XYZ file of C-alpha atoms in Angstrom:
495
model
C -19.675 1.331 -16.362
C -18.637 -2.159 -15.273
C -16.867 -2.303 -11.926
C -14.959 -5.174 -10.362
C -15.709 -6.942 -7.106
C -12.756 -8.173 -5.047
C -12.310 -11.938 -5.435
C -12.630 -12.442 -1.686
C -16.432 -12.150 -1.889
C -16.591 -15.151 -4.184
C -14.226 -17.293 -2.151
C -17.193 -18.220 0.029
C -18.336 -20.471 -2.816
C -15.509 -22.871 -1.940
C -16.574 -25.974 -0.098
C -13.761 -26.146 2.472
C -11.962 -23.727 4.821
C -9.337 -21.819 2.808
C -7.149 -18.699 3.146
C -6.874 -16.322 0.221
C -4.694 -13.216 0.186
C -5.471 -10.521 -2.371
C -2.469 -8.866 -4.024
C -2.978 -5.110 -4.122
C -0.043 -4.001 -6.319
C -0.822 -2.997 -9.901
C 1.232 -1.365 -12.679
C 0.410 2.266 -13.396
C -1.389 3.048 -16.642
C -0.280 4.166 -19.122
C 3.139 2.526 -18.738
C 5.965 5.131 -18.562
C 8.156 5.354 -21.656
C 11.324 5.029 -19.559
C 12.285 1.486 -18.601
C 14.000 2.441 -15.344
C 12.491 4.704 -12.681
C 15.032 5.886 -10.112
C 12.949 7.885 -7.674
C 9.385 8.595 -6.594
C 7.938 11.128 -4.147
C 4.381 11.573 -2.846
C 3.049 14.669 -1.111
C -0.107 12.806 -0.165
C -2.415 10.125 -1.548
C -3.438 12.280 -4.535
C -0.188 13.986 -5.582
C 2.938 12.050 -6.548
C 5.823 12.274 -9.038
C 8.368 9.767 -10.371
C 11.388 10.157 -12.631
C 13.871 7.949 -14.428
C 16.165 7.335 -17.362
C 14.954 9.594 -20.151
C 14.561 12.898 -18.323
C 10.780 12.652 -18.130
C 8.517 13.005 -15.105
C 5.426 10.926 -14.469
C 2.765 12.537 -12.283
C -0.223 11.186 -10.339
C -2.958 13.794 -9.724
C -5.388 11.635 -7.788
C -7.131 10.124 -10.791
C -4.689 9.712 -13.700
C -0.987 9.307 -14.483
C 0.554 11.661 -17.055
C 4.072 11.918 -18.486
C 5.995 15.117 -19.259
C 8.408 15.908 -22.058
C 12.162 15.626 -21.237
C 13.539 18.497 -19.141
C 15.998 19.752 -21.738
C 17.838 16.451 -21.657
C 17.176 12.769 -22.191
C 19.663 11.817 -19.470
C 18.968 10.034 -16.223
C 17.044 11.810 -13.487
C 17.936 10.221 -10.144
C 16.026 12.372 -7.659
C 12.702 14.168 -7.273
C 11.090 16.074 -4.396
C 8.178 18.507 -4.038
C 7.402 21.136 -1.430
C 3.934 21.496 -2.945
C 2.292 21.078 -6.360
C 3.909 24.336 -7.556
C 7.439 23.746 -6.228
C 9.082 20.584 -7.542
C 12.781 19.751 -7.880
C 14.350 17.063 -10.071
C 18.040 16.200 -10.417
C 20.344 13.819 -12.253
C 23.264 13.648 -14.715
C 24.401 15.568 -17.824
C 26.678 18.596 -17.459
C 24.680 21.803 -17.373
C 21.366 20.090 -16.818
C 21.698 18.433 -13.426
C 18.970 20.373 -11.576
C 15.538 21.704 -12.583
C 12.685 23.279 -10.621
C 9.014 23.614 -11.482
C 7.819 27.088 -10.456
C 4.097 26.560 -10.888
C 4.131 27.407 -14.584
C 7.255 25.944 -16.209
C 10.516 24.124 -15.511
C 13.691 26.180 -15.030
C 17.341 25.123 -15.059
C 18.907 25.897 -11.653
C 22.478 24.730 -12.200
C 24.098 28.187 -12.348
C 22.506 29.574 -9.161
C 23.689 26.539 -7.188
C 27.333 26.829 -8.310
C 27.267 23.083 -8.890
C 30.392 22.425 -10.916
C 31.608 19.872 -13.485
C 29.817 16.808 -14.696
C 28.955 15.281 -11.319
C 25.418 14.004 -10.901
C 22.809 14.944 -8.315
C 21.699 11.773 -6.542
C 19.222 12.986 -3.936
C 16.960 15.956 -3.143
C 15.066 16.620 0.056
C 13.496 19.501 1.915
C 11.005 20.395 4.586
C 9.627 23.528 2.887
C 10.116 25.648 -0.216
C 12.781 27.666 1.670
C 14.662 24.660 3.078
C 15.872 22.395 0.270
C 18.966 20.155 0.170
C 20.678 18.502 -2.806
C 23.472 15.914 -2.653
C 25.672 14.300 -5.285
C 29.076 13.314 -6.593
C 32.285 13.840 -4.569
C 30.442 14.583 -1.356
C 28.845 17.754 -2.647
C 25.846 18.977 -0.655
C 24.107 22.323 -1.193
C 21.307 24.037 0.736
C 18.625 26.501 -0.450
C 17.309 28.911 2.204
C 14.705 30.576 0.007
C 17.127 33.241 -1.205
C 20.413 31.589 -2.205
C 22.249 28.275 -2.514
C 25.167 27.534 -0.149
C 27.656 24.658 -0.198
C 27.382 22.548 2.953
C 30.283 20.102 2.590
C 32.209 20.634 5.815
C 32.783 17.328 7.597
C 31.983 15.242 4.514
C 34.665 12.979 3.050
C 35.731 13.942 -0.484
C 35.228 10.301 -1.498
C 31.719 10.167 -0.049
C 29.089 9.124 -2.596
C 25.670 10.007 -1.176
C 22.658 7.823 -1.879
C 20.037 9.775 0.061
C 19.632 12.980 2.017
C 16.626 13.310 4.298
C 15.409 15.115 7.418
C 12.494 16.332 9.485
C 13.655 19.923 10.011
C 16.716 22.159 9.679
C 18.226 20.692 12.845
C 17.614 17.066 11.902
C 19.145 16.457 8.467
C 20.882 13.211 7.489
C 22.952 11.940 4.554
C 23.787 8.304 3.848
C 26.048 6.596 1.313
C 29.538 5.104 1.115
C 33.147 6.056 0.401
C 33.824 3.072 -1.892
C 34.942 -0.460 -1.103
C 33.732 -3.072 1.377
C 32.042 -1.868 4.574
C 32.522 1.816 3.819
C 28.928 2.793 4.474
C 28.494 6.075 6.333
C 25.672 7.930 8.072
C 26.196 11.677 8.542
C 24.088 14.124 10.552
C 24.017 17.894 10.070
C 24.920 19.693 13.307
C 22.333 22.386 12.671
C 24.765 25.164 11.838
C 27.979 24.557 9.906
C 29.147 20.926 9.589
C 28.275 17.272 9.140
C 29.100 14.775 11.890
C 29.769 11.099 11.220
C 27.247 9.031 13.196
C 27.954 5.519 11.871
C 30.643 3.943 9.667
C 32.270 0.582 8.952
C 28.994 -0.889 7.686
C 27.814 -1.939 4.198
C 26.863 0.877 1.840
C 23.892 2.819 3.232
C 21.272 3.558 0.564
C 18.218 5.004 2.296
C 17.167 6.861 5.451
C 13.836 7.935 6.939
C 12.393 8.644 10.374
C 9.160 9.474 12.126
C 11.024 11.868 14.455
C 14.540 13.012 15.355
C 14.789 10.184 17.902
C 13.266 7.418 15.768
C 15.328 7.097 12.583
C 15.843 4.149 10.231
C 18.534 3.464 7.598
C 18.870 0.637 5.082
C 21.555 -0.683 2.767
C 23.608 -3.722 1.869
C 26.488 -5.137 -0.109
C 24.659 -5.563 -3.384
C 24.824 -9.352 -3.253
C 22.506 -11.953 -1.772
C 21.895 -12.293 1.990
C 23.101 -8.735 2.135
C 20.323 -6.375 3.226
C 20.559 -4.558 6.549
C 18.177 -2.348 8.523
C 19.564 -0.003 11.208
C 17.664 2.038 13.767
C 18.542 5.115 15.803
C 17.029 4.793 19.256
C 18.351 6.260 22.474
C 21.058 8.105 20.553
C 22.703 4.945 19.144
C 22.476 3.295 15.741
C 22.013 -0.490 16.034
C 21.451 -3.266 13.495
C 17.804 -4.335 13.775
C 17.556 -7.093 11.182
C 19.048 -8.475 7.978
C 17.261 -9.348 4.756
C 17.958 -11.636 1.827
C 18.476 -8.818 -0.671
C 20.127 -5.419 -0.495
C 17.690 -2.635 0.403
C 17.750 0.602 -1.596
C 15.171 2.849 0.033
C 12.986 3.280 3.117
C 9.967 5.513 3.636
C 6.831 5.730 5.777
C 3.985 7.879 7.013
C 4.298 7.239 10.759
C 6.201 5.077 13.244
C 4.045 2.015 12.532
C 3.746 2.322 8.740
C 7.246 2.053 7.275
C 8.328 0.384 4.017
C 11.767 -0.774 2.856
C 12.379 -1.892 -0.742
C 15.360 -3.287 -2.620
C 16.884 -5.669 -5.093
C 15.018 -8.570 -6.710
C 11.648 -7.099 -5.721
C 12.412 -7.117 -1.988
C 9.707 -5.392 0.085
C 9.379 -5.248 3.866
C 6.845 -3.545 6.138
C 7.283 -2.337 9.726
C 4.055 -2.311 11.722
C 5.368 -0.630 14.853
C 6.557 -3.877 16.397
C 8.404 -5.971 13.817
C 9.499 -6.126 10.185
C 7.358 -8.351 7.976
C 8.236 -9.492 4.461
C 5.625 -8.445 1.909
C 5.088 -9.450 -1.715
C 5.776 -6.742 -4.301
C 4.808 -9.000 -7.192
C 8.162 -8.156 -8.786
C 11.552 -9.796 -9.328
C 13.308 -6.712 -10.727
C 15.164 -4.251 -8.499
C 13.142 -1.594 -6.650
C 15.008 1.692 -6.201
C 12.457 3.824 -4.372
C 9.230 3.592 -2.398
C 6.802 6.423 -1.642
C 3.944 6.582 0.853
C 1.355 9.254 0.125
C -1.063 9.603 3.037
C -4.416 11.378 3.188
C -6.331 10.482 6.345
C -6.238 6.706 6.693
C -5.801 6.247 2.936
C -2.272 5.402 1.799
C -1.042 5.365 -1.800
C 2.068 3.219 -2.003
C 4.295 3.518 -5.073
C 7.327 1.431 -6.038
C 9.813 2.646 -8.661
C 12.519 0.490 -10.199
C 13.687 -1.518 -13.159
C 11.405 -2.453 -16.026
C 11.414 -3.304 -19.709
C 9.201 -3.005 -22.745
C 6.922 -5.609 -21.155
C 7.525 -4.886 -17.440
C 6.209 -1.673 -15.921
C 8.873 0.075 -13.794
C 6.206 1.771 -11.682
C 3.583 -0.038 -9.576
C 1.122 1.296 -7.046
C -1.373 0.228 -4.418
C -3.941 1.907 -2.200
C -4.363 0.602 1.318
C -6.006 1.621 4.545
C -3.437 1.583 7.340
C -4.884 1.348 10.812
C -3.416 1.232 14.285
C -6.122 -1.278 15.214
C -5.021 -4.957 15.395
C -7.567 -5.830 12.699
C -9.334 -3.607 10.199
C -12.443 -5.446 9.024
C -13.783 -5.199 5.499
C -16.755 -7.549 5.739
C -18.275 -10.641 7.336
C -20.873 -12.300 5.070
C -22.615 -15.626 4.460
C -24.355 -17.638 1.781
C -26.979 -20.287 2.581
C -27.426 -22.782 -0.263
C -30.335 -24.665 1.276
C -28.047 -27.148 2.993
C -24.813 -25.536 4.235
C -23.952 -22.078 5.551
C -20.854 -20.687 3.827
C -19.169 -17.971 5.901
C -16.576 -15.492 4.661
C -14.690 -12.709 6.412
C -12.132 -10.296 4.979
C -9.646 -8.011 6.735
C -7.991 -4.931 5.237
C -5.006 -5.114 7.613
C -3.759 -7.228 10.513
C -1.191 -6.267 13.137
C 0.122 -8.952 15.498
C -3.036 -11.022 15.071
C -2.875 -14.628 16.288
C -6.167 -16.292 15.298
C -9.849 -15.987 14.491
C -12.338 -17.974 16.567
C -15.648 -18.501 14.779
C -18.403 -18.736 17.387
C -21.922 -20.102 16.837
C -25.210 -19.960 18.727
C -28.377 -21.906 17.877
C -31.766 -20.426 18.784
C -31.620 -19.197 22.430
C -28.635 -21.399 23.355
C -25.106 -20.492 24.436
C -22.245 -19.360 22.236
C -19.873 -22.216 21.368
C -16.610 -22.421 19.409
C -17.298 -23.646 15.881
C -13.791 -23.340 14.367
C -10.403 -21.749 14.937
C -8.376 -20.300 12.053
C -4.783 -19.059 12.229
C -4.430 -15.427 11.191
C -1.883 -14.160 8.707
C -0.477 -12.224 11.646
C 0.788 -9.099 9.905
C -0.654 -7.960 6.594
C -1.525 -4.672 4.914
C -3.436 -6.073 1.962
C -6.808 -7.787 1.909
C -6.866 -11.252 3.451
C -9.939 -13.451 3.101
C -10.972 -16.475 5.176
C -13.750 -19.007 4.563
C -15.556 -21.670 6.553
C -18.430 -24.025 5.695
C -20.911 -24.940 8.436
C -22.187 -28.202 7.073
C -25.891 -29.065 7.217
C -26.933 -27.170 10.371
C -30.341 -28.046 11.799
C -33.347 -25.972 10.784
C -33.871 -22.815 12.786
C -32.199 -19.594 13.849
C -28.395 -19.515 13.775
C -26.042 -16.766 14.921
C -22.364 -16.366 13.989
C -19.639 -14.026 15.221
C -15.829 -13.919 15.083
C -13.562 -13.401 18.068
C -10.248 -11.935 16.894
C -7.367 -12.749 19.271
C -4.029 -10.864 19.313
C -0.628 -12.345 20.105
C -0.807 -10.686 23.526
C -4.151 -12.363 24.292
C -6.337 -9.293 23.812
C -9.463 -9.868 21.751
C -12.400 -8.162 20.055
C -15.554 -9.277 18.235
C -16.917 -8.827 14.749
C -20.541 -8.049 14.049
C -23.044 -10.895 14.504
C -24.680 -12.611 11.511
C -28.196 -14.085 11.701
C -29.083 -16.985 9.400
C -32.421 -18.813 9.201
C -32.104 -22.372 7.866
C -34.454 -25.248 7.060
C -38.093 -24.325 6.516
C -37.700 -20.778 7.787
C -37.638 -17.757 5.473
C -34.476 -15.850 4.589
C -34.507 -12.067 4.892
C -33.985 -11.857 1.103
C -35.216 -14.572 -1.268
C -35.108 -15.137 -5.032
C -38.164 -16.392 -6.888
C -37.735 -18.657 -9.920
C -34.124 -19.874 -10.255
C -33.185 -20.110 -13.143
C -34.820 -16.745 -13.746
C -37.891 -16.721 -16.019
C -38.876 -14.101 -18.602
C -35.785 -11.994 -17.770
C -37.476 -10.794 -14.573
C -35.535 -11.475 -11.358
C -38.055 -11.747 -8.521
C -36.845 -10.662 -5.088
C -38.819 -10.937 -1.846
C -37.280 -9.028 1.037
C -38.335 -8.654 4.658
C -36.290 -5.448 4.995
C -34.939 -2.597 2.909
C -31.759 -3.792 1.202
C -28.940 -2.609 -1.041
C -28.229 -5.241 -3.661
C -25.585 -5.724 -6.360
C -25.392 -8.309 -9.147
C -21.996 -9.651 -10.268
C -20.880 -12.305 -12.701
C -18.360 -14.965 -11.633
C -15.479 -12.796 -12.896
C -16.382 -10.133 -10.349
C -17.887 -7.592 -12.752
C -20.725 -5.551 -11.294
C -23.711 -5.068 -13.648
C -26.525 -3.845 -11.401
C -26.541 -1.954 -8.110
C -29.660 -0.515 -6.447
C -31.668 -0.149 -3.268
C -34.859 -2.151 -2.845
C -37.632 -1.797 -0.278
C -39.260 -4.497 1.810
C -41.725 -6.604 -0.159
C -41.610 -7.967 -3.696
C -39.388 -6.403 -6.352
C -38.832 -7.368 -9.994
C -35.530 -6.481 -11.665
C -35.182 -6.502 -15.443
C -32.109 -8.596 -16.329
C -32.766 -8.811 -20.075
C -29.522 -6.924 -20.795
C -27.366 -9.509 -19.016
C -25.811 -12.398 -20.980
C -26.939 -15.905 -20.096
C -24.878 -17.385 -17.285
C -24.411 -17.673 -13.540
C -24.547 -14.583 -11.312
C -24.126 -13.623 -7.662
C -26.616 -11.402 -5.858
C -24.850 -9.567 -3.007
C -26.975 -7.975 -0.277
C -26.444 -6.551 3.186
C -26.937 -10.008 4.691
C -25.295 -12.431 2.308
C -24.910 -13.796 -1.214
C -27.271 -15.790 -3.436
C -26.280 -17.608 -6.612
C -28.720 -17.600 -9.533
C -28.810 -18.523 -13.223
C -30.098 -16.698 -16.311
């Protein structure tokens, strides 16, 4: 099977210092049949569900996306939440079909047990366990499931309240956000833990999303619906305060911890909080985003955006990223020596409050000196690649390392690369180039793992070789230019 190599490995072929940032978002496949996805929820990195306009549910099981048949209706489904893979709730519009639950075997209509009345829609579902589930919808209606029965929990809620989201960390820390209609009628309510909702914030633009890492560290987002309208509020020290504004209205906020929080909204707006500040991120979209999910398993995060689409635009995109509390998470630091220049490349998986990269060099037994200084992206959660060309260094032993410097002045070092230039021998060498008789000759001073890619990043061969001379049959590869990637660098060769 052909695999793909990230482009950042090939950026070292450029002949000048350059910054490349890899975009990690990709549409899910196959594309959902619905053109609008209203909500998405992830239990972890391998279990997620999304729902939208035609009553269907799209599920991620860790390897593939699959789509269900409509749940007795083709109407809009606005909300989805799961306690586990066998307990899933979905809600939306259409009288008599507003709420369904998956019981591990099949979907069941729950409208009658809830005593939900009329044609009002269910806009949000949240819970902390299978016996603690909340639903919220039209005319300020909120119901709670305790594992045995459904109970209306509307006391303290305005009859004109239109909830956008309900969310909490436990039974004593439940929140509902929305608006009562009109300008600056946004409201944040908190459940008092027993019998009523208490208004915590009002007189703000419509609130559309809420999430928190704890009862004392809560975030809410919203906006007016126009441009220059997004707002992010934070609960800290018992008081809600405006933290920042954004160009576009924000519709949802979600995270996995206090330094990995995402807010998404209109016109593809996407922002990331790294524990210190909010940073604008590219979603690769211009359509509205209605929901964001963060499924976390260990350090692996599956991020999913749900929103508007069309026959040609996928309403559901996803990305996998490694989120670290370290200032820089390194992916690699490699080189290529072309017989004249040393081309250096380093790639980070994430950066938090990073100021710059100082490339240091040492020749033979000399002292380390500063070779170049490159500004860091600063805050990023997708791959970022940097390149530098050390032009025509003198023959001999060269050493390279990178000093990463934070905004607060703290620093750390990468691994050290060793390069032998001039008449010296490289640790791994290619024989005839272009290759003769379809036999690639490799001479290695050490055991190596090697891979062969074409210039489009497709991997054709991957194997381990031992020290000494090795011949690799390349007769199955089309004529062209290839890159040999080893533990110590890259070598370009021609078939």
